[in-house]
PDB file of C-alpha atoms in Angstrom:
ATOM      1  CA  MET C   1     -26.072  12.154  -9.057  1.00  0.00           C
ATOM      2  CA  PRO C   2     -27.505   9.325  -6.920  1.00  0.00           C
ATOM      3  CA  ALA C   3     -25.328   7.750  -4.249  1.00  0.00           C
ATOM      4  CA  ARG C   4     -23.735   4.470  -5.199  1.00  0.00           C
ATOM      5  CA  ARG C   5     -23.729   1.303  -3.115  1.00  0.00           C
ATOM      6  CA  PRO C   6     -20.289   0.859  -1.500  1.00  0.00           C
ATOM      7  CA  SER C   7     -18.196  -1.739  -3.273  1.00  0.00           C
ATOM      8  CA  VAL C   8     -17.072  -4.861  -1.456  1.00  0.00           C
ATOM      9  CA  THR C   9     -13.340  -4.475  -0.887  1.00  0.00           C
ATOM     10  CA  ASP C  10     -10.772  -6.307   1.215  1.00  0.00           C
ATOM     11  CA  TRP C  11     -10.450  -3.548   3.789  1.00  0.00           C
ATOM     12  CA  ARG C  12     -14.224  -3.408   4.276  1.00  0.00           C
ATOM     13  CA  LEU C  13     -14.379  -7.150   4.859  1.00  0.00           C
ATOM     14  CA  VAL C  14     -11.587  -7.014   7.452  1.00  0.00           C
ATOM     15  CA  VAL C  15     -13.006  -3.962   9.222  1.00  0.00           C
ATOM     16  CA  GLN C  16     -16.524  -5.412   9.257  1.00  0.00           C
ATOM     17  CA  SER C  17     -15.342  -8.710  10.736  1.00  0.00           C
ATOM     18  CA  ARG C  18     -13.418  -6.927  13.488  1.00  0.00           C
ATOM     19  CA  LEU C  19     -16.389  -4.641  14.121  1.00  0.00           C
ATOM     20  CA  ASP C  20     -18.581  -7.703  14.609  1.00  0.00           C
ATOM     21  CA  ARG C  21     -16.034  -8.975  17.113  1.00  0.00           C
ATOM     22  CA  VAL C  22     -16.158  -5.674  19.010  1.00  0.00           C
ATOM     23  CA  ARG C  23     -19.946  -5.849  19.224  1.00  0.00           C
ATOM     24  CA  ALA C  24     -19.796  -9.461  20.360  1.00  0.00           C
ATOM     25  CA  ASP C  25     -17.362  -8.478  23.114  1.00  0.00           C
ATOM     26  CA  LEU C  26     -19.658  -5.629  24.139  1.00  0.00           C
ATOM     27  CA  ALA C  27     -22.579  -8.036  24.349  1.00  0.00           C
ATOM     28  CA  THR C  28     -20.644 -10.341  26.699  1.00  0.00           C
ATOM     29  CA  LEU C  29     -19.898  -7.539  29.167  1.00  0.00           C
ATOM     30  CA  GLY C  30     -23.366  -7.829  30.622  1.00  0.00           C
ATOM     31  CA  VAL C  31     -24.926  -5.227  32.900  1.00  0.00           C
ATOM     32  CA  PRO C  32     -22.689  -2.221  33.710  1.00  0.00           C
ATOM     33  CA  ASP C  33     -21.084  -2.365  37.134  1.00  0.00           C
ATOM     34  CA  PRO C  34     -22.240   0.661  39.235  1.00  0.00           C
ATOM     35  CA  LEU C  35     -18.998   0.397  41.229  1.00  0.00           C
ATOM     36  CA  ASP C  36     -16.954   0.913  38.059  1.00  0.00           C
ATOM     37  CA  PRO C  37     -18.184   4.155  36.432  1.00  0.00           C
ATOM     38  CA  GLU C  38     -15.035   4.419  34.342  1.00  0.00           C
ATOM     39  CA  GLY C  39     -15.781   1.059  32.762  1.00  0.00           C
ATOM     40  CA  THR C  40     -19.273   2.278  31.925  1.00  0.00           C
ATOM     41  CA  GLN C  41     -17.827   5.332  30.185  1.00  0.00           C
ATOM     42  CA  TRP C  42     -15.498   3.134  28.156  1.00  0.00           C
ATOM     43  CA  ARG C  43     -18.507   1.070  27.089  1.00  0.00           C
ATOM     44  CA  VAL C  44     -20.214   4.217  25.787  1.00  0.00           C
ATOM     45  CA  VAL C  45     -17.061   5.166  23.873  1.00  0.00           C
ATOM     46  CA  ALA C  46     -16.904   1.703  22.297  1.00  0.00           C
ATOM     47  CA  GLU C  47     -20.508   1.941  21.124  1.00  0.00           C
ATOM     48  CA  GLN C  48     -19.962   5.415  19.663  1.00  0.00           C
ATOM     49  CA  GLU C  49     -16.823   4.422  17.795  1.00  0.00           C
ATOM     50  CA  ALA C  50     -18.501   1.246  16.521  1.00  0.00           C
ATOM     51  CA  ALA C  51     -21.280   3.400  15.060  1.00  0.00           C
ATOM     52  CA  VAL C  52     -18.693   5.534  13.252  1.00  0.00           C
ATOM     53  CA  VAL C  53     -17.051   2.426  11.805  1.00  0.00           C
ATOM     54  CA  GLU C  54     -20.404   1.116  10.602  1.00  0.00           C
ATOM     55  CA  ASP C  55     -21.085   4.445   8.885  1.00  0.00           C
ATOM     56  CA  MET C  56     -17.713   4.409   7.124  1.00  0.00           C
ATOM     57  CA  VAL C  57     -18.174   0.840   5.896  1.00  0.00           C
ATOM     58  CA  THR C  58     -21.732   1.269   4.616  1.00  0.00           C
ATOM     59  CA  ARG C  59     -21.560   4.911   3.475  1.00  0.00           C
ATOM     60  CA  ARG C  60     -22.938   5.555  -0.008  1.00  0.00           C
ATOM     61  CA  GLU C  61     -21.406   8.308  -2.113  1.00  0.00           C
ATOM     62  CA  SER C  62     -21.735   9.750  -5.593  1.00  0.00           C
ATOM     63  CA  ARG C  63     -19.150   8.888  -8.216  1.00  0.00           C
ATOM     64  CA  ARG C  64     -17.351  12.216  -7.831  1.00  0.00           C
ATOM     65  CA  ARG C  65     -17.218  12.036  -4.035  1.00  0.00           C
ATOM     66  CA  GLU C  66     -16.182   8.405  -4.190  1.00  0.00           C
ATOM     67  CA  VAL C  67     -13.166   9.274  -6.351  1.00  0.00           C
ATOM     68  CA  ALA C  68     -12.207  12.096  -3.976  1.00  0.00           C
ATOM     69  CA  SER C  69     -12.555   9.762  -0.982  1.00  0.00           C
ATOM     70  CA  TRP C  70     -10.486   7.113  -2.714  1.00  0.00           C
ATOM     71  CA  TRP C  71      -7.694   9.621  -3.403  1.00  0.00           C
ATOM     72  CA  SER C  72      -7.640  11.113   0.087  1.00  0.00           C
ATOM     73  CA  GLY C  73      -8.338   7.804   1.815  1.00  0.00           C
ATOM     74  CA  TRP C  74     -10.176   9.602   4.610  1.00  0.00           C
ATOM     75  CA  HIS C  75     -12.980   7.044   4.877  1.00  0.00           C
ATOM     76  CA  ILE C  76     -10.523   4.128   5.091  1.00  0.00           C
ATOM     77  CA  GLU C  77      -8.342   5.783   7.690  1.00  0.00           C
ATOM     78  CA  ARG C  78     -11.328   7.079   9.661  1.00  0.00           C
ATOM     79  CA  ALA C  79     -12.778   3.555   9.732  1.00  0.00           C
ATOM     80  CA  TRP C  80      -9.506   2.038  10.955  1.00  0.00           C
ATOM     81  CA  ARG C  81      -8.882   4.723  13.587  1.00  0.00           C
ATOM     82  CA  SER C  82     -12.415   4.443  14.954  1.00  0.00           C
ATOM     83  CA  LEU C  83     -12.155   0.649  14.915  1.00  0.00           C
ATOM     84  CA  HIS C  84      -8.938   0.824  16.907  1.00  0.00           C
ATOM     85  CA  GLU C  85     -10.535   3.167  19.435  1.00  0.00           C
ATOM     86  CA  ALA C  86     -13.523   0.821  19.715  1.00  0.00           C
ATOM     87  CA  GLU C  87     -11.233  -2.156  20.316  1.00  0.00           C
ATOM     88  CA  ILE C  88      -9.342  -0.242  22.995  1.00  0.00           C
ATOM     89  CA  ALA C  89     -12.580   0.894  24.640  1.00  0.00           C
ATOM     90  CA  VAL C  90     -14.112  -2.571  24.702  1.00  0.00           C
ATOM     91  CA  VAL C  91     -10.975  -3.936  26.371  1.00  0.00           C
ATOM     92  CA  ALA C  92     -10.990  -1.165  28.968  1.00  0.00           C
ATOM     93  CA  ALA C  93     -14.754  -1.445  29.580  1.00  0.00           C
ATOM     94  CA  GLY C  94     -14.510  -4.755  31.412  1.00  0.00           C
ATOM     95  CA  SER C  95     -12.978  -5.277  34.825  1.00  0.00           C
ATOM     96  CA  GLY C  96     -11.410  -8.575  33.729  1.00  0.00           C
ATOM     97  CA  PHE C  97      -9.369  -7.179  30.868  1.00  0.00           C
ATOM     98  CA  LEU C  98      -6.134  -8.364  32.482  1.00  0.00           C
ATOM     99  CA  GLY C  99      -7.109 -11.882  31.436  1.00  0.00           C
ATOM    100  CA  ARG C 100      -6.350 -10.752  27.884  1.00  0.00           C
ATOM    101  CA  LEU C 101      -2.782  -9.766  28.685  1.00  0.00           C
ATOM    102  CA  PRO C 102      -1.117 -12.425  26.470  1.00  0.00           C
ATOM    103  CA  GLY C 103      -3.072 -11.293  23.413  1.00  0.00           C
ATOM    104  CA  LEU C 104      -2.628  -7.609  24.234  1.00  0.00           C
ATOM    105  CA  ARG C 105       1.116  -8.032  24.613  1.00  0.00           C
ATOM    106  CA  ALA C 106       1.326  -9.826  21.270  1.00  0.00           C
ATOM    107  CA  ARG C 107      -0.633  -7.073  19.550  1.00  0.00           C
ATOM    108  CA  VAL C 108       1.491  -4.314  21.060  1.00  0.00           C
ATOM    109  CA  ALA C 109       4.681  -6.187  20.139  1.00  0.00           C
ATOM    110  CA  GLU C 110       3.680  -6.045  16.455  1.00  0.00           C
ATOM    111  CA  ASN C 111       4.174  -2.273  16.285  1.00  0.00           C
ATOM    112  CA  LEU C 112       6.243  -1.077  19.232  1.00  0.00           C
ATOM    113  CA  ASP C 113       9.987  -1.574  19.633  1.00  0.00           C
ATOM    114  CA  ASP C 114      11.393  -3.843  22.321  1.00  0.00           C
ATOM    115  CA  ASP C 115      12.674  -0.894  24.364  1.00  0.00           C
ATOM    116  CA  ASP C 116       9.511   1.209  24.105  1.00  0.00           C
ATOM    117  CA  PRO C 117       8.577   2.099  27.718  1.00  0.00           C
ATOM    118  CA  ARG C 118       4.862   1.491  27.083  1.00  0.00           C
ATOM    119  CA  ARG C 119       5.537  -1.991  25.756  1.00  0.00           C
ATOM    120  CA  VAL C 120       7.937  -2.705  28.607  1.00  0.00           C
ATOM    121  CA  ALA C 121       5.364  -1.540  31.174  1.00  0.00           C
ATOM    122  CA  LEU C 122       2.686  -3.779  29.667  1.00  0.00           C
ATOM    123  CA  GLU C 123       4.951  -6.815  29.528  1.00  0.00           C
ATOM    124  CA  GLU C 124       6.009  -6.327  33.155  1.00  0.00           C
ATOM    125  CA  LEU C 125       2.452  -5.743  34.384  1.00  0.00           C
ATOM    126  CA  ARG C 126       1.190  -8.345  36.854  1.00  0.00           C
ATOM    127  CA  PRO C 127      -2.538  -8.554  37.737  1.00  0.00           C
ATOM    128  CA  GLY C 128      -3.226  -7.010  41.137  1.00  0.00           C
ATOM    129  CA  GLU C 129       0.090  -5.170  41.257  1.00  0.00           C
ATOM    130  CA  PHE C 130      -1.584  -1.758  40.871  1.00  0.00           C
ATOM    131  CA  PRO C 131      -5.099  -0.398  41.400  1.00  0.00           C
ATOM    132  CA  LEU C 132      -7.546  -1.218  38.615  1.00  0.00           C
ATOM    133  CA  VAL C 133      -7.553   2.344  37.283  1.00  0.00           C
ATOM    134  CA  VAL C 134      -3.753   2.320  36.940  1.00  0.00           C
ATOM    135  CA  GLU C 135      -3.689  -1.079  35.238  1.00  0.00           C
ATOM    136  CA  ARG C 136      -6.397   0.084  32.842  1.00  0.00           C
ATOM    137  CA  GLU C 137      -4.396   3.188  31.918  1.00  0.00           C
ATOM    138  CA  LEU C 138      -1.260   1.110  31.280  1.00  0.00           C
ATOM    139  CA  VAL C 139      -3.151  -1.178  28.902  1.00  0.00           C
ATOM    140  CA  VAL C 140      -4.925   1.680  27.115  1.00  0.00           C
ATOM    141  CA  ASP C 141      -1.735   3.696  26.678  1.00  0.00           C
ATOM    142  CA  ALA C 142       0.175   0.757  25.205  1.00  0.00           C
ATOM    143  CA  LEU C 143      -2.645  -0.180  22.830  1.00  0.00           C
ATOM    144  CA  ARG C 144      -3.072   3.396  21.648  1.00  0.00           C
ATOM    145  CA  ALA C 145       0.630   3.738  20.949  1.00  0.00           C
ATOM    146  CA  SER C 146       0.596   0.503  18.948  1.00  0.00           C
ATOM    147  CA  PHE C 147      -2.485   1.442  16.939  1.00  0.00           C
ATOM    148  CA  ASP C 148      -1.234   4.998  16.343  1.00  0.00           C
ATOM    149  CA  LYS C 149       1.930   3.674  14.752  1.00  0.00           C
ATOM    150  CA  SER C 150      -0.147   1.445  12.475  1.00  0.00           C
ATOM    151  CA  ASP C 151      -2.488   4.318  11.580  1.00  0.00           C
ATOM    152  CA  PHE C 152       0.393   6.639  10.734  1.00  0.00           C
ATOM    153  CA  ALA C 153       1.807   3.898   8.516  1.00  0.00           C
ATOM    154  CA  HIS C 154      -1.522   3.899   6.638  1.00  0.00           C
ATOM    155  CA  VAL C 155      -0.952   7.577   5.865  1.00  0.00           C
ATOM    156  CA  GLY C 156       2.505   6.781   4.506  1.00  0.00           C
ATOM    157  CA  SER C 157       1.087   3.971   2.362  1.00  0.00           C
ATOM    158  CA  ARG C 158      -1.548   6.257   0.877  1.00  0.00           C
ATOM    159  CA  ALA C 159       1.028   8.970   0.162  1.00  0.00           C
ATOM    160  CA  LEU C 160       3.234   6.449  -1.646  1.00  0.00           C
ATOM    161  CA  ARG C 161       0.262   5.140  -3.640  1.00  0.00           C
ATOM    162  CA  ASN C 162      -0.671   8.660  -4.758  1.00  0.00           C
ATOM    163  CA  LYS C 163       2.923   9.391  -5.774  1.00  0.00           C
ATOM    164  CA  LEU C 164       2.999   6.207  -7.868  1.00  0.00           C
ATOM    165  CA  ILE C 165      -0.254   7.223  -9.563  1.00  0.00           C
ATOM    166  CA  ALA C 166       1.087  10.710 -10.336  1.00  0.00           C
ATOM    167  CA  ALA C 167       4.318   9.269 -11.726  1.00  0.00           C
ATOM    168  CA  SER C 168       2.328   6.816 -13.857  1.00  0.00           C
ATOM    169  CA  VAL C 169       0.251   9.640 -15.334  1.00  0.00           C
ATOM    170  CA  VAL C 170       3.396  11.589 -16.238  1.00  0.00           C
ATOM    171  CA  LEU C 171       5.082   8.556 -17.818  1.00  0.00           C
ATOM    172  CA  PHE C 172       1.919   7.699 -19.757  1.00  0.00           C
ATOM    173  CA  ALA C 173       1.723  11.266 -21.105  1.00  0.00           C
ATOM    174  CA  VAL C 174       5.411  11.226 -22.133  1.00  0.00           C
ATOM    175  CA  ASN C 175       5.104   7.847 -23.863  1.00  0.00           C
ATOM    176  CA  THR C 176       1.945   8.898 -25.652  1.00  0.00           C
ATOM    177  CA  LEU C 177       3.560  12.147 -26.808  1.00  0.00           C
ATOM    178  CA  LEU C 178       6.597  10.285 -28.161  1.00  0.00           C
ATOM    179  CA  GLY C 179       4.351   7.836 -29.991  1.00  0.00           C
ATOM    180  CA  VAL C 180       2.241  10.594 -31.542  1.00  0.00           C
ATOM    181  CA  ILE C 181       5.329  12.510 -32.683  1.00  0.00           C
ATOM    182  CA  GLY C 182       6.747   9.372 -34.258  1.00  0.00           C
ATOM    183  CA  LEU C 183       3.428   8.675 -35.990  1.00  0.00           C
ATOM    184  CA  VAL C 184       2.940  12.220 -37.328  1.00  0.00           C
ATOM    185  CA  SER C 185       6.581  12.798 -38.301  1.00  0.00           C
ATOM    186  CA  PRO C 186       8.317   9.472 -39.036  1.00  0.00           C
ATOM    187  CA  GLY C 187      12.038   9.749 -38.424  1.00  0.00           C
ATOM    188  CA  MET C 188      11.792  12.796 -36.176  1.00  0.00           C
ATOM    189  CA  ILE C 189      12.564  10.443 -33.296  1.00  0.00           C
ATOM    190  CA  PRO C 190      15.045   8.181 -35.082  1.00  0.00           C
ATOM    191  CA  MET C 191      14.630   4.533 -34.161  1.00  0.00           C
ATOM    192  CA  CYS C 192      16.876   3.227 -36.943  1.00  0.00           C
ATOM    193  CA  VAL C 193      20.358   2.006 -36.056  1.00  0.00           C
ATOM    194  CA  GLY C 194      23.338   1.739 -38.361  1.00  0.00           C
ATOM    195  CA  SER C 195      27.110   2.066 -38.481  1.00  0.00           C
ATOM    196  CA  GLU C 196      29.996   2.117 -40.923  1.00  0.00           C
ATOM    197  CA  ARG C 197      30.380  -1.664 -40.728  1.00  0.00           C
ATOM    198  CA  LEU C 198      26.748  -2.677 -40.340  1.00  0.00           C
ATOM    199  CA  PRO C 199      23.698  -1.863 -42.457  1.00  0.00           C
ATOM    200  CA  THR C 200      21.001   0.460 -41.192  1.00  0.00           C
ATOM    201  CA  VAL C 201      18.048  -1.376 -39.672  1.00  0.00           C
ATOM    202  CA  CYS C 202      14.713  -0.006 -38.474  1.00  0.00           C
ATOM    203  CA  PRO C 203      12.094  -1.518 -36.161  1.00  0.00           C
ATOM    204  CA  ALA C 204       9.443  -1.931 -38.861  1.00  0.00           C
ATOM    205  CA  GLY C 205      11.616  -2.364 -41.948  1.00  0.00           C
ATOM    206  CA  ARG C 206      14.528  -0.861 -43.849  1.00  0.00           C
ATOM    207  CA  SER C 207      13.328   2.742 -43.535  1.00  0.00           C
ATOM    208  CA  ALA C 208      11.691   4.881 -40.873  1.00  0.00           C
ATOM    209  CA  THR C 209       7.916   4.504 -40.511  1.00  0.00           C
ATOM    210  CA  GLY C 210       5.266   6.021 -38.282  1.00  0.00           C
ATOM    211  CA  VAL C 211       4.969   2.897 -36.145  1.00  0.00           C
ATOM    212  CA  ASP C 212       8.643   2.639 -35.201  1.00  0.00           C
ATOM    213  CA  VAL C 213       8.313   4.438 -31.874  1.00  0.00           C
ATOM    214  CA  TRP C 214       5.122   2.569 -30.981  1.00  0.00           C
ATOM    215  CA  LEU C 215       6.735  -0.769 -31.803  1.00  0.00           C
ATOM    216  CA  ILE C 216       9.773  -0.029 -29.631  1.00  0.00           C
ATOM    217  CA  GLN C 217       7.510   1.083 -26.796  1.00  0.00           C
ATOM    218  CA  VAL C 218       5.402  -2.062 -27.008  1.00  0.00           C
ATOM    219  CA  LEU C 219       8.473  -4.300 -26.937  1.00  0.00           C
ATOM    220  CA  GLY C 220       9.952  -2.279 -24.080  1.00  0.00           C
ATOM    221  CA  ALA C 221       6.693  -2.705 -22.188  1.00  0.00           C
ATOM    222  CA  PHE C 222       6.851  -6.455 -22.880  1.00  0.00           C
ATOM    223  CA  GLY C 223      10.316  -6.616 -21.332  1.00  0.00           C
ATOM    224  CA  ALA C 224       9.039  -4.688 -18.318  1.00  0.00           C
ATOM    225  CA  ILE C 225       6.097  -7.073 -17.967  1.00  0.00           C
ATOM    226  CA  LEU C 226       8.578  -9.900 -17.482  1.00  0.00           C
ATOM    227  CA  SER C 227      10.036  -8.115 -14.474  1.00  0.00           C
ATOM    228  CA  ALA C 228       6.517  -7.353 -13.208  1.00  0.00           C
ATOM    229  CA  VAL C 229       5.759 -11.080 -13.266  1.00  0.00           C
ATOM    230  CA  VAL C 230       8.823 -11.670 -11.105  1.00  0.00           C
ATOM    231  CA  LEU C 231       7.502  -9.010  -8.711  1.00  0.00           C
ATOM    232  CA  LEU C 232       4.140 -10.779  -8.507  1.00  0.00           C
ATOM    233  CA  LEU C 233       5.764 -14.144  -7.806  1.00  0.00           C
ATOM    234  CA  ARG C 234       7.929 -12.908  -4.949  1.00  0.00           C
ATOM    235  CA  ARG C 235       5.372 -10.575  -3.385  1.00  0.00           C
ATOM    236  CA  ARG C 236       4.153 -11.573   0.052  1.00  0.00           C
ATOM    237  CA  PRO C 237       0.452 -11.124   0.873  1.00  0.00           C
ATOM    238  CA  SER C 238      -0.458  -7.835   2.520  1.00  0.00           C
ATOM    239  CA  LEU C 239      -3.261  -6.919   4.896  1.00  0.00           C
ATOM    240  CA  SER C 240      -2.880  -3.201   4.242  1.00  0.00           C
ATOM    241  CA  PRO C 241      -5.918  -1.294   2.927  1.00  0.00           C
ATOM    242  CA  TYR C 242      -3.600   0.114   0.246  1.00  0.00           C
ATOM    243  CA  VAL C 243      -2.260  -2.457  -2.205  1.00  0.00           C
ATOM    244  CA  MET C 244       0.789  -1.173  -4.105  1.00  0.00           C
ATOM    245  CA  ILE C 245       1.678  -4.010  -6.414  1.00  0.00           C
ATOM    246  CA  GLY C 246      -0.585  -2.882  -9.268  1.00  0.00           C
ATOM    247  CA  TYR C 247       0.841   0.630  -9.223  1.00  0.00           C
ATOM    248  CA  GLN C 248       4.400  -0.692  -9.019  1.00  0.00           C
ATOM    249  CA  ALA C 249       3.775  -2.897 -12.054  1.00  0.00           C
ATOM    250  CA  THR C 250       2.324   0.070 -13.960  1.00  0.00           C
ATOM    251  CA  ILE C 251       5.421   2.143 -13.211  1.00  0.00           C
ATOM    252  CA  LYS C 252       7.633  -0.689 -14.459  1.00  0.00           C
ATOM    253  CA  ILE C 253       5.728  -1.089 -17.730  1.00  0.00           C
ATOM    254  CA  LEU C 254       5.582   2.630 -18.543  1.00  0.00           C
ATOM    255  CA  LEU C 255       9.211   3.170 -17.545  1.00  0.00           C
ATOM    256  CA  GLY C 256      10.236   0.154 -19.633  1.00  0.00           C
ATOM    257  CA  SER C 257       8.579   1.727 -22.697  1.00  0.00           C
ATOM    258  CA  ALA C 258      10.396   5.024 -22.165  1.00  0.00           C
ATOM    259  CA  LEU C 259      13.776   3.395 -21.520  1.00  0.00           C
ATOM    260  CA  ALA C 260      13.449   1.282 -24.640  1.00  0.00           C
ATOM    261  CA  VAL C 261      13.064   4.429 -26.750  1.00  0.00           C
ATOM    262  CA  ILE C 262      15.967   6.133 -24.990  1.00  0.00           C
ATOM    263  CA  GLY C 263      18.141   3.041 -25.339  1.00  0.00           C
ATOM    264  CA  ILE C 264      17.495   2.697 -29.073  1.00  0.00           C
ATOM    265  CA  LEU C 265      18.301   6.394 -29.491  1.00  0.00           C
ATOM    266  CA  ALA C 266      21.611   5.733 -27.718  1.00  0.00           C
ATOM    267  CA  LEU C 267      22.351   2.804 -30.045  1.00  0.00           C
ATOM    268  CA  GLY C 268      21.570   4.951 -33.076  1.00  0.00           C
ATOM    269  CA  ALA C 269      23.755   7.771 -31.793  1.00  0.00           C
ATOM    270  CA  GLY C 270      26.751   5.440 -31.609  1.00  0.00           C
ATOM    271  CA  VAL C 271      27.134   5.649 -27.831  1.00  0.00           C
ATOM    272  CA  THR C 272      27.822   1.927 -27.706  1.00  0.00           C
ATOM    273  CA  THR C 273      30.036   1.737 -30.798  1.00  0.00           C
ATOM    274  CA  GLY C 274      32.537  -1.085 -30.385  1.00  0.00           C
ATOM    275  CA  LEU C 275      30.514  -2.680 -27.616  1.00  0.00           C
ATOM    276  CA  ILE C 276      27.132  -3.444 -29.172  1.00  0.00           C
ATOM    277  CA  GLY C 277      26.437  -4.072 -32.833  1.00  0.00           C
ATOM    278  CA  VAL C 278      22.921  -4.325 -34.281  1.00  0.00           C
ATOM    279  CA  ALA C 279      23.121  -6.288 -37.512  1.00  0.00           C
ATOM    280  CA  SER C 280      19.451  -7.138 -38.102  1.00  0.00           C
ATOM    281  CA  GLN C 281      15.908  -6.076 -37.409  1.00  0.00           C
ATOM    282  CA  ALA C 282      15.460  -9.006 -35.021  1.00  0.00           C
ATOM    283  CA  ALA C 283      18.490  -7.894 -33.015  1.00  0.00           C
ATOM    284  CA  LEU C 284      17.099  -4.363 -32.781  1.00  0.00           C
ATOM    285  CA  LEU C 285      13.729  -5.596 -31.533  1.00  0.00           C
ATOM    286  CA  LEU C 286      15.448  -7.909 -29.047  1.00  0.00           C
ATOM    287  CA  TRP C 287      17.390  -4.971 -27.664  1.00  0.00           C
ATOM    288  CA  ALA C 288      14.117  -3.090 -27.176  1.00  0.00           C
ATOM    289  CA  VAL C 289      12.883  -5.945 -24.987  1.00  0.00           C
ATOM    290  CA  ILE C 290      16.165  -6.065 -23.041  1.00  0.00           C
ATOM    291  CA  LEU C 291      16.141  -2.301 -22.523  1.00  0.00           C
ATOM    292  CA  GLY C 292      12.558  -2.500 -21.285  1.00  0.00           C
ATOM    293  CA  TYR C 293      13.530  -5.158 -18.765  1.00  0.00           C
ATOM    294  CA  SER C 294      16.498  -3.029 -17.654  1.00  0.00           C
ATOM    295  CA  GLN C 295      14.140  -0.679 -15.781  1.00  0.00           C
ATOM    296  CA  GLN C 296      14.300  -3.331 -13.051  1.00  0.00           C
ATOM    297  CA  VAL C 297      17.650  -1.848 -12.012  1.00  0.00           C
ATOM    298  CA  ALA C 298      15.979   1.478 -11.226  1.00  0.00           C
ATOM    299  CA  THR C 299      12.680   0.197  -9.853  1.00  0.00           C
ATOM    300  CA  ARG C 300      14.319  -2.308  -7.500  1.00  0.00           C
ATOM    301  CA  LEU C 301      14.898   0.530  -5.047  1.00  0.00           C
ATOM    302  CA  LEU C 302      11.242   1.477  -5.362  1.00  0.00           C
ATOM    303  CA  ASP C 303      10.210  -2.123  -4.695  1.00  0.00           C
ATOM    304  CA  SER C 304      12.364  -2.272  -1.555  1.00  0.00           C
ATOM    305  CA  TYR C 305      10.963   1.010  -0.281  1.00  0.00           C
ATOM    306  CA  ALA C 306       7.390  -0.114  -0.958  1.00  0.00           C
ATOM    307  CA  ASP C 307       8.074  -3.347   0.948  1.00  0.00           C
ATOM    308  CA  ARG C 308       9.225  -1.398   4.001  1.00  0.00           C
ATOM    309  CA  VAL C 309       6.203   0.900   3.890  1.00  0.00           C
ATOM    310  CA  MET C 310       3.776  -2.014   3.590  1.00  0.00           C
ATOM    311  CA  ASP C 311       5.430  -3.977   6.400  1.00  0.00           C
ATOM    312  CA  GLN C 312       5.018  -0.972   8.682  1.00  0.00           C
ATOM    313  CA  ALA C 313       1.355  -0.595   7.732  1.00  0.00           C
ATOM    314  CA  ARG C 314       0.560  -4.251   8.357  1.00  0.00           C
ATOM    315  CA  PRO C 315       3.550  -6.116   9.795  1.00  0.00           C
ATOM    316  CA  LEU C 316       3.710  -9.792   8.868  1.00  0.00           C
ATOM    317  CA  PRO C 317       5.789 -12.580  10.385  1.00  0.00           C
ATOM    318  CA  LYS C 318       9.345 -12.591   9.090  1.00  0.00           C
ATOM    319  CA  VAL C 319      10.201 -15.276   6.586  1.00  0.00           C
ATOM    320  CA  GLU C 320      13.220 -17.486   6.926  1.00  0.00           C
ATOM    321  CA  GLY C 321      16.422 -15.668   6.019  1.00  0.00           C
ATOM    322  CA  GLN C 322      14.817 -12.221   6.302  1.00  0.00           C
ATOM    323  CA  ARG C 323      16.162  -9.672   8.750  1.00  0.00           C
TER     324      ARG C 323
END
C-alpha cells in the first residue's frame, strides 16, 4: 500500500512553527566560537534533533501504519520530545543565553512547582554569578525538568483518550445488541410501562414493537446531546496534541442511550411506583430524554478528570474564579 501524505493537523502546525523558530535561532548564532567547544556541541545536538522533528512532521505512512501510529501516539510524542531537546540545545548553544532568563523562567514556571529546587535555582540565578558552564547546566536542567513534565502529561492524555475510545466501542456494541434484540424479538426487552391505576403505554404505540428499544435509545441519545452541547460551550481551548472533547461527547451520547433503556425498564418494573407515573406515550418519551440527560451526573467526574489531565499537558492561564 503506498504511503499517504501526512494530514495537516493542529499539532503539526504548532510543532512546525516552533521548529522554524529553532532554525531561525540557530541561524542567528553565527560562526561557532572556538573558545566554547561545549556550545558547539549543543549546536550539533540542536541540528540533529531538528532533523528528527522534521522527519516526524513530514513522515508518510500507509493507512495501516498510520492507524497504529495514531493509537500509540509515538510520532506525536517523539516530535514533541525532540522539539523540546532542540529548543534546549539552541538555548545552550549560545554564550548569551542568560539574556533570555525572563522567558526561560516563565516557561519553567508553567510546569514546575514553586518549591521545585530547579525552578528556584533558575529564578535566583544572576548573570556572572557562576562560571558559564555552571550557568548553562542550571538553565538546561530546569528546562529539561519542565519539558519532561509536559511530555509525561502527553502520555497521560493519550492513555485517557485510548480508554475513552475503548469504552465507546463497548457501549456502542451493547447498545447495538439491545437494539437488535428488541428488533428481532419485540417485547423481550420490555419498554412498555403500566400500572394498576394507569394504562399501559409503549414508545411506539399501545403494544410492543420492534422499534421500541431503538426509539428509546435515540431519545436517550438526544438528551445526552443536550449535555454535550453544554460541555462544548464551557470547554476552554486546548493546545494539547490530544483533543478529548469529541471522545467525551461520544461517551455521553452512548451512555445516555443505555441509561434511557435501563431507566424505562425500571419504570416498567414498578421501581418508582408512587413517585413517578407515566400516563401517556408523550410522557414516556419525555422520560427517555430526561434519563438520557441524566448521564451528566456520572460523566461530570469524567469531565473534571479530563480537564485536569489536559491542563497538565498544556497548562493555560487560570480564569477568574478558578483555583
